PDB file of C-alpha atoms (C1' of nucleotides) in Angstrom:
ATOM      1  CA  UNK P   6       0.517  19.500 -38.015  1.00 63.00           C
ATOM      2  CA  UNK P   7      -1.756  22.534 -37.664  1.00 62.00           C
ATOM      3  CA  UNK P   8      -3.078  23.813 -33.847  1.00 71.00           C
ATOM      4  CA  UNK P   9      -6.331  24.029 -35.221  1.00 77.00           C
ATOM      5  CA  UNK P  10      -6.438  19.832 -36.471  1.00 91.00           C
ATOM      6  CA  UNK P  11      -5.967  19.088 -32.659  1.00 96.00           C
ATOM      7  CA  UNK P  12      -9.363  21.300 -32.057  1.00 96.00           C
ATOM      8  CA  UNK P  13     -11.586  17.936 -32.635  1.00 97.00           C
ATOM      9  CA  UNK P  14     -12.543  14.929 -31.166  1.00 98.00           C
ATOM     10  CA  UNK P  15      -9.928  12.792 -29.494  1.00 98.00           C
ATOM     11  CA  UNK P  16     -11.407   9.474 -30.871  1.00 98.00           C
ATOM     12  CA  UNK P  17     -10.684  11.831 -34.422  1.00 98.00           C
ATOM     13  CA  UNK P  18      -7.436  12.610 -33.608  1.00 98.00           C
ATOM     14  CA  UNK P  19      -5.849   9.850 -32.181  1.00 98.00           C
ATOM     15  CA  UNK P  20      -6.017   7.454 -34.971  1.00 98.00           C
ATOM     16  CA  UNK P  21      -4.680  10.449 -37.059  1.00 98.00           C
ATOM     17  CA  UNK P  22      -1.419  10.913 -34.551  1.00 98.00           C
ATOM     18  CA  UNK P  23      -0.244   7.295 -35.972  1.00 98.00           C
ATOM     19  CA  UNK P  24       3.379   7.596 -37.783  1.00 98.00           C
ATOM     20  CA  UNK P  25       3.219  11.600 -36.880  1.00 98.00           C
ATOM     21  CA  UNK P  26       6.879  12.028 -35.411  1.00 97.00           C
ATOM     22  CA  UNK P  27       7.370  13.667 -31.892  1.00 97.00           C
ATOM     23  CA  UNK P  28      10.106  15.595 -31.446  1.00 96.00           C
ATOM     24  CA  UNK P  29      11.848  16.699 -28.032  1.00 95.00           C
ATOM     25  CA  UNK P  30      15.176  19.266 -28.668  1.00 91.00           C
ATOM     26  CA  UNK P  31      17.247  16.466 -30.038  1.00 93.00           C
ATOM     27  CA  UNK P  32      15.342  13.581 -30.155  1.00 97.00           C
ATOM     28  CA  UNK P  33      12.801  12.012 -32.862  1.00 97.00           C
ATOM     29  CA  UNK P  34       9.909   9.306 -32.174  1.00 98.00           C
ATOM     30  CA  UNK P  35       7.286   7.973 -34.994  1.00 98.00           C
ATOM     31  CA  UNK P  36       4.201   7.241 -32.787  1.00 98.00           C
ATOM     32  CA  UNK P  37       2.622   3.884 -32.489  1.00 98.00           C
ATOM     33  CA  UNK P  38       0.401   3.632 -29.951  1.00 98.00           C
ATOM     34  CA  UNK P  39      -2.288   6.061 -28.943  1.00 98.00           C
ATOM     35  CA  UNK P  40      -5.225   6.069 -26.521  1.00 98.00           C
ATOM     36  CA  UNK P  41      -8.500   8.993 -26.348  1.00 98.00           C
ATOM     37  CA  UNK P  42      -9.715  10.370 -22.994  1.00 98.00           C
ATOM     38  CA  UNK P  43     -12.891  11.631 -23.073  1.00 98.00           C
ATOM     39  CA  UNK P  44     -12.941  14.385 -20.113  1.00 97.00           C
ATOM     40  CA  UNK P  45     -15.277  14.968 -17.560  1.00 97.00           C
ATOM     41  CA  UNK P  46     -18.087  12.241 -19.084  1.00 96.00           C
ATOM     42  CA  UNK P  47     -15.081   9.527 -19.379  1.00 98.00           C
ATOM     43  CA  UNK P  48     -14.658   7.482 -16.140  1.00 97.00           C
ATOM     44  CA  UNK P  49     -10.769   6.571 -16.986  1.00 98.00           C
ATOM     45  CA  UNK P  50     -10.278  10.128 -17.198  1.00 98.00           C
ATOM     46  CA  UNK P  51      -8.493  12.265 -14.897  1.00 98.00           C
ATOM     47  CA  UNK P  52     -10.948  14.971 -16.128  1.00 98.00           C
ATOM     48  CA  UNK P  53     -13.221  12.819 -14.834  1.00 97.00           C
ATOM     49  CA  UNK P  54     -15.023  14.239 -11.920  1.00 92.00           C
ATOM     50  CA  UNK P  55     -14.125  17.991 -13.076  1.00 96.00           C
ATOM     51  CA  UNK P  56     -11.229  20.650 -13.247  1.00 97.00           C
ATOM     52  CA  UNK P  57      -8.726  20.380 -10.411  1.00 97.00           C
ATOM     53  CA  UNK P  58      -4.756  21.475 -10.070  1.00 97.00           C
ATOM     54  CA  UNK P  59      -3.349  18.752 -11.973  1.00 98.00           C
ATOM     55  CA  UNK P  60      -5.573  17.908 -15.079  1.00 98.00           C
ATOM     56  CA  UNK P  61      -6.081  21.983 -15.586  1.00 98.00           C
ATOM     57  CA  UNK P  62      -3.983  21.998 -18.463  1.00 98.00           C
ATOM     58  CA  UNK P  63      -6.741  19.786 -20.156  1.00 98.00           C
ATOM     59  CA  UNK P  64      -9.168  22.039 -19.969  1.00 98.00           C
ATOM     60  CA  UNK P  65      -6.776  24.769 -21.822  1.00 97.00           C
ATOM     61  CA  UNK P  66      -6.385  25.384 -25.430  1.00 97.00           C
ATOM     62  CA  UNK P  67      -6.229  22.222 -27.456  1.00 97.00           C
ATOM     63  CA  UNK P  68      -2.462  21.376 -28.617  1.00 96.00           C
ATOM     64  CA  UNK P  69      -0.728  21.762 -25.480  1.00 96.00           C
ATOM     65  CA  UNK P  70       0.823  19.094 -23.993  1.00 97.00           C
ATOM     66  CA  UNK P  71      -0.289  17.673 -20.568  1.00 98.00           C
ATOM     67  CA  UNK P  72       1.765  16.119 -18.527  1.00 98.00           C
ATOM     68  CA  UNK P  73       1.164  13.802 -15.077  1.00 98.00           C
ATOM     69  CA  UNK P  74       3.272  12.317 -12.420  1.00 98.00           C
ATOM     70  CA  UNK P  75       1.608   8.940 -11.707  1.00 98.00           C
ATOM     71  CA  UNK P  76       3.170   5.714  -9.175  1.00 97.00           C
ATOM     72  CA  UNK P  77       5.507   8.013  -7.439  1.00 97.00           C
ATOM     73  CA  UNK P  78       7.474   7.773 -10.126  1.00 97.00           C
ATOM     74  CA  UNK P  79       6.676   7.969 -13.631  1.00 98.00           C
ATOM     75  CA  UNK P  80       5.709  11.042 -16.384  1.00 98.00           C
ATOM     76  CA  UNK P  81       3.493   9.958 -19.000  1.00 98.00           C
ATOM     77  CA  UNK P  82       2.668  12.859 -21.742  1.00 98.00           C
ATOM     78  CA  UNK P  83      -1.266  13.522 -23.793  1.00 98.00           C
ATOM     79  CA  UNK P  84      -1.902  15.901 -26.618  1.00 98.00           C
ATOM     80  CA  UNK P  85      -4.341  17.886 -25.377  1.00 98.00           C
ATOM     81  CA  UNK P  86      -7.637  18.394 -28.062  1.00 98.00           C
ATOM     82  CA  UNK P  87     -11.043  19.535 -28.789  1.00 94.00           C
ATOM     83  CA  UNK P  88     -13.765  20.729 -28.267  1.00 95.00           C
ATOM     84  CA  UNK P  89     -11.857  23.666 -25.897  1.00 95.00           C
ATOM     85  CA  UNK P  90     -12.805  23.761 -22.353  1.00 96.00           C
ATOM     86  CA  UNK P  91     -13.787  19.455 -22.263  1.00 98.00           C
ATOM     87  CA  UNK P  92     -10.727  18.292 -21.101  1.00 98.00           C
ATOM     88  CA  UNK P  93     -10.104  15.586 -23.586  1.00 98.00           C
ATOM     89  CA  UNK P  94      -6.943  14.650 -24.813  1.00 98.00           C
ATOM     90  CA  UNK P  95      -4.893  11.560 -26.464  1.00 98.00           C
ATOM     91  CA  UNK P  96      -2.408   9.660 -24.337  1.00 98.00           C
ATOM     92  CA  UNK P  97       0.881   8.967 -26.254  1.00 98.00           C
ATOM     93  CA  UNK P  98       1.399   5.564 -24.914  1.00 98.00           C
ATOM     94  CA  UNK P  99       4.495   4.403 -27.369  1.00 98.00           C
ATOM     95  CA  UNK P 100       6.738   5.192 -30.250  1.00 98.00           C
ATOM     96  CA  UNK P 101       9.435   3.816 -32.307  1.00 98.00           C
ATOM     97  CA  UNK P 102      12.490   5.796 -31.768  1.00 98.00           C
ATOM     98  CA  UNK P 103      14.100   7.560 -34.778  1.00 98.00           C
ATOM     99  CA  UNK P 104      16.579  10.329 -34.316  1.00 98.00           C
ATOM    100  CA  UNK P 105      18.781  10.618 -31.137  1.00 98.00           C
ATOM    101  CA  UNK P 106      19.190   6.881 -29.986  1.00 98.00           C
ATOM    102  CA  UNK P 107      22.439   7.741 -28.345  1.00 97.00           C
ATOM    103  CA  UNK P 108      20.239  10.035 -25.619  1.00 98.00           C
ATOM    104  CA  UNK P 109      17.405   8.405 -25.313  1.00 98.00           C
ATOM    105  CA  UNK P 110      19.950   5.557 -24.171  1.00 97.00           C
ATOM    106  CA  UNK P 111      21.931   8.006 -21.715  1.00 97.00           C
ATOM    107  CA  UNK P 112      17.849   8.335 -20.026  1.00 97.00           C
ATOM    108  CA  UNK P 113      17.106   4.990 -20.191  1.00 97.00           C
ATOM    109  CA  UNK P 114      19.916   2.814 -19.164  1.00 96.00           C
ATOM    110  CA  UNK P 115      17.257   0.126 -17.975  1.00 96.00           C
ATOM    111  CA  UNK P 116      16.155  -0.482 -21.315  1.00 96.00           C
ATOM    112  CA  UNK P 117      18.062  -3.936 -22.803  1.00 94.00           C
ATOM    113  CA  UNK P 118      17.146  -2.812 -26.578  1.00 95.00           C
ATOM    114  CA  UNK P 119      16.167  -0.181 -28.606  1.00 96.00           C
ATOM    115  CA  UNK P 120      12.876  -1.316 -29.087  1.00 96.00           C
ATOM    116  CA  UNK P 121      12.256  -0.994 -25.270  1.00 97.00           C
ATOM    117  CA  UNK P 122      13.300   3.310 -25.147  1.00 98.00           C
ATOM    118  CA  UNK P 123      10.036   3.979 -26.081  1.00 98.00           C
ATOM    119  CA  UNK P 124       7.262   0.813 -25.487  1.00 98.00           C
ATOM    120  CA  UNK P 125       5.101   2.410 -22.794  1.00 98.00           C
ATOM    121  CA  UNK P 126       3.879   5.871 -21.766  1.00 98.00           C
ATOM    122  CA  UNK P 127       6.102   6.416 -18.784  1.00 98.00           C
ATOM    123  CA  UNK P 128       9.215   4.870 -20.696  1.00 98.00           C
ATOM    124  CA  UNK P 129       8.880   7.373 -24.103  1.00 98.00           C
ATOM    125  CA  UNK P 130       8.636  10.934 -21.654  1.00 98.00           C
ATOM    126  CA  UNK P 131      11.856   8.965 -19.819  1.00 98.00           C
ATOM    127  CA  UNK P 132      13.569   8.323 -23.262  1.00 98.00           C
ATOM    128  CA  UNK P 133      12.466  11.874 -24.888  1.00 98.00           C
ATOM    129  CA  UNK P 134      13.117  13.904 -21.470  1.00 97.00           C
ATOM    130  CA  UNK P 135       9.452  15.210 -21.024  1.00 98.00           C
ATOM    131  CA  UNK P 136       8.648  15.489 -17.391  1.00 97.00           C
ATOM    132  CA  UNK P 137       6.436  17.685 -15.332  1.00 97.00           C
ATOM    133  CA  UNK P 138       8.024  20.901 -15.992  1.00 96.00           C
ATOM    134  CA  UNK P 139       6.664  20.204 -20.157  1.00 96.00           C
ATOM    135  CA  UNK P 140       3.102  20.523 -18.578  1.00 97.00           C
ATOM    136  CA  UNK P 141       1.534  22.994 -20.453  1.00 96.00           C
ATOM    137  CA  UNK P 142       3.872  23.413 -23.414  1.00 95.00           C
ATOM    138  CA  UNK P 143       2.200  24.285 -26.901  1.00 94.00           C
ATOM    139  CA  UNK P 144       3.061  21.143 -29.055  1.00 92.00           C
ATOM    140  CA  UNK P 145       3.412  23.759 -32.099  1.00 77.00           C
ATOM    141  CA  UNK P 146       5.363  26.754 -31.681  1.00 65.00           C
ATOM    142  CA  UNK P 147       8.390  25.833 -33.202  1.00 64.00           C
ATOM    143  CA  UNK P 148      10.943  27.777 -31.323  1.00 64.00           C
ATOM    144  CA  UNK P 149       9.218  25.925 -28.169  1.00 69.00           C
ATOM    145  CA  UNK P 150      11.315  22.282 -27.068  1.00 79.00           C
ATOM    146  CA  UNK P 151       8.664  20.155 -28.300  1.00 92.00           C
ATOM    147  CA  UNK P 152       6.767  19.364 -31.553  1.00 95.00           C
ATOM    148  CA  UNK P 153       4.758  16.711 -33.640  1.00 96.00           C
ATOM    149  CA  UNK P 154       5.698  16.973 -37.056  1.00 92.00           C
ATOM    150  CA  UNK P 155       4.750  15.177 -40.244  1.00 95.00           C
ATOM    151  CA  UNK P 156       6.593  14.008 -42.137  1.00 96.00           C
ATOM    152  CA  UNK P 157       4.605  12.697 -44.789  1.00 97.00           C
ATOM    153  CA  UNK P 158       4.302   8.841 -43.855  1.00 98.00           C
ATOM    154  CA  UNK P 159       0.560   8.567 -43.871  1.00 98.00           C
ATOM    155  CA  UNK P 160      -1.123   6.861 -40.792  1.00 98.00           C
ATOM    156  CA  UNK P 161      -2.236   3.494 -41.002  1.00 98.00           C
ATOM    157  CA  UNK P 162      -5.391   2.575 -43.063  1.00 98.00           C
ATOM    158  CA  UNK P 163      -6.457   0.158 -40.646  1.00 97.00           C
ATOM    159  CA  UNK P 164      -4.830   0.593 -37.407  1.00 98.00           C
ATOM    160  CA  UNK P 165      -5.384  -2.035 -34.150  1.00 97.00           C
ATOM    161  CA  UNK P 166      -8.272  -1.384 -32.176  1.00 97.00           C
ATOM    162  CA  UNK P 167      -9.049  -2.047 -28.538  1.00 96.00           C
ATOM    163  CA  UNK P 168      -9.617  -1.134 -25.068  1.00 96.00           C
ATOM    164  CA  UNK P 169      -7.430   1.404 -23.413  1.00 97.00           C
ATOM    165  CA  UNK P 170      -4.897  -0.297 -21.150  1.00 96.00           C
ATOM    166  CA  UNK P 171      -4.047  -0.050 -17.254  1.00 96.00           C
ATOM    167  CA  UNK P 172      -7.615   1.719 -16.456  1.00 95.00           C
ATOM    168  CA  UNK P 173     -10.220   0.104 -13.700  1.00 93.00           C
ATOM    169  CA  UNK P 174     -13.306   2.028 -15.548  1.00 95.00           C
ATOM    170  CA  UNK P 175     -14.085   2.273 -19.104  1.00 95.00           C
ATOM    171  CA  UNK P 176     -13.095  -0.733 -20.432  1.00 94.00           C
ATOM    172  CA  UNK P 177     -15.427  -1.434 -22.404  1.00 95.00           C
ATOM    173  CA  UNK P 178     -14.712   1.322 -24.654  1.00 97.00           C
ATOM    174  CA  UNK P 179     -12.349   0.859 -27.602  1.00 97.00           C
ATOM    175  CA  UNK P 180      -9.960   3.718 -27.502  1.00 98.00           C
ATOM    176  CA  UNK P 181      -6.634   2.627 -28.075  1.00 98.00           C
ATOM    177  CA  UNK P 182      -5.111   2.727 -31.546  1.00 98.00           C
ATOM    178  CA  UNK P 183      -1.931   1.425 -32.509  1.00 98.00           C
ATOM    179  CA  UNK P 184       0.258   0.581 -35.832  1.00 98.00           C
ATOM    180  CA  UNK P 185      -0.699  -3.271 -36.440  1.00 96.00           C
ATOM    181  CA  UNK P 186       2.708  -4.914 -36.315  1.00 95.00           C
ATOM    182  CA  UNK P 187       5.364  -2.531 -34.848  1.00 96.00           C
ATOM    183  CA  UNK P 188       7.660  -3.670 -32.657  1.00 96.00           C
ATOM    184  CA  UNK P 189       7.760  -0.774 -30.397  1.00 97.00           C
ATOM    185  CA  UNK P 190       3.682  -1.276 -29.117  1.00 97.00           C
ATOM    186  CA  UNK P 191       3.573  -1.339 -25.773  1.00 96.00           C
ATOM    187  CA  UNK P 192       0.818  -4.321 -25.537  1.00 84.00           C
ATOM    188  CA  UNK P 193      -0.390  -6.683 -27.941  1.00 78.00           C
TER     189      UNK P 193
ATOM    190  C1'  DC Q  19       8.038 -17.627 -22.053  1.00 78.47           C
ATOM    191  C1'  DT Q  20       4.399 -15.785 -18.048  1.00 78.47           C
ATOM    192  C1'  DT Q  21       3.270 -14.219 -13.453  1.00 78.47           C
ATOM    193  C1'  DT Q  22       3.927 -11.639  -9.360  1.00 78.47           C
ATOM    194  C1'  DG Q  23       4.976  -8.125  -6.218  1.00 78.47           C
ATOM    195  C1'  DG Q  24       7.791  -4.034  -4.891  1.00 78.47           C
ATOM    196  C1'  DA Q  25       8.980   0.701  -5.735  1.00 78.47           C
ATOM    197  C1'  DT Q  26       7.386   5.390  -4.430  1.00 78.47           C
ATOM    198  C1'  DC Q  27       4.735   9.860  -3.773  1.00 78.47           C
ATOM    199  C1'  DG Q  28       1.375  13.420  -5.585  1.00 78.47           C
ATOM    200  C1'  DT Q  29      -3.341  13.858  -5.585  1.00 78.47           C
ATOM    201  C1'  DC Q  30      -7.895  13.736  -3.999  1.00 78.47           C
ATOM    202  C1'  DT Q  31     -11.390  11.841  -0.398  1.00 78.47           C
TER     203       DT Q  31
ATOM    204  C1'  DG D  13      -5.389   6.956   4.003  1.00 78.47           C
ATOM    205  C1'  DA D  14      -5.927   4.793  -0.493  1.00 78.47           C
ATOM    206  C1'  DC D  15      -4.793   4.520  -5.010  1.00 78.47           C
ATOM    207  C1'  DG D  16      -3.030   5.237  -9.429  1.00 78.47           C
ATOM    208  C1'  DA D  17      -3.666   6.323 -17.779  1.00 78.47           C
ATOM    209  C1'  DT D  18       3.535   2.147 -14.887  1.00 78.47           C
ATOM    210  C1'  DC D  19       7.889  -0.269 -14.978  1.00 78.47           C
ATOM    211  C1'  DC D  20      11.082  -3.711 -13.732  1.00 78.47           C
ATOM    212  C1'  DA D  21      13.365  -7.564 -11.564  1.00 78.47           C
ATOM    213  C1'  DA D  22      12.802 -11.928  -9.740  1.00 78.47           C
ATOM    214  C1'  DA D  23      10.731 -16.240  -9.579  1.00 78.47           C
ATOM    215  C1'  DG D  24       8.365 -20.003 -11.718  1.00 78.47           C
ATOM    216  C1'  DG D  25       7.084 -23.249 -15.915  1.00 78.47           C
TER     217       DG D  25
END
DNA sequence: CTTTGGATCGTCT
DNA sequence: GACGATCCAAAGG
């Protein structure tokens, strides 16, 4: 996947980041479940509101990764995109788990089955290792820890729809996209 | 199976 | 001082 095709729209992209793999050092996830956050005009943004200390990565460079620390104690990961300077970004909220079970198991020792590494936001940066000190990293370089790589399987044609999940504004807006029929979503 | 409430702390008002 | 882009265990049906 190119820096430039993460440049765009988040309500492009995210549909598009269906079945891309994420990788972490050793570990491989397909993603399933995506949402699209809409900066400083999107109430369930953290952009929302304008630049501040923690959402500054957003308004970087698209195809960085930006990373949060939310409920005292949970990471959840977004690709940051396009237009440069907006401060949107897609919100990798699950992914079926691939390469490196054996790890993701070592971080996740709550999780009863494999299909539970990776079902949630907070639960794939546990299972892949992302935390806070991944803020910032470019998604592309490949000599950097992280990636999203394609690998050829296609995204869905028609993928689920819907509102965006655990938000209190903007919920009426249908920003969540997910592979109809995997396990691993995180809500159905 | 579904529902409920506790955990836990950085961030912004 | 309030509240999260959440997760999990426990309790109830």
């Amino acid at each position: 996947m190119l820096n430039t095709e993460f440049a765009r729209d988040p309500r492009d992209v995210a549909p598009e980041l269906l079945n891309k793999l994420i990788v972490a050092e050793d570990r491989v996830a397909r993603i399933v479940e995506v949402e699209a956050y809409c900066g400083e005009e999107d109430p369930a943004s953290h952009a929302y509101g304008g630049k501040t200390a923690r959402n500054s990565v957003m308004f970087g460079p698209p195809g960085r990764l930006y990373v949060y620390f939310t409920y005292g104690m949970h990471w959840c990961a977004n690709v940051v995109c396009g237009p440069e300077g907006l401060a949107r970004a897609v919100l990798l909220r699950a992914a079926s788990p691939v390469f490196g079970l054996d790890e993701m198991r070592l971080a996740r020792p709550r999780a009863r089955r494999d299909v539970d590494l990776c079902n949630g936001p907070a639960k794939l940066c546990q299972a892949m290792g992302i935390d806070g000190s991944m803020n910032g990293t470019e998604l592309i370089d490949a000599r950097g820890r992280l990636a999203i790589f394609d690998d050829g399987v296609d995204p869905p044609p028609t993928p689920g729809v819907g509102p965006r999940v655990g938000i209190s504004a903007g919920t009426d807006l249908p920003w969540r996209w997910w592979v109809d029929g995997d396990s691993c979503v995180s809500a159905r």
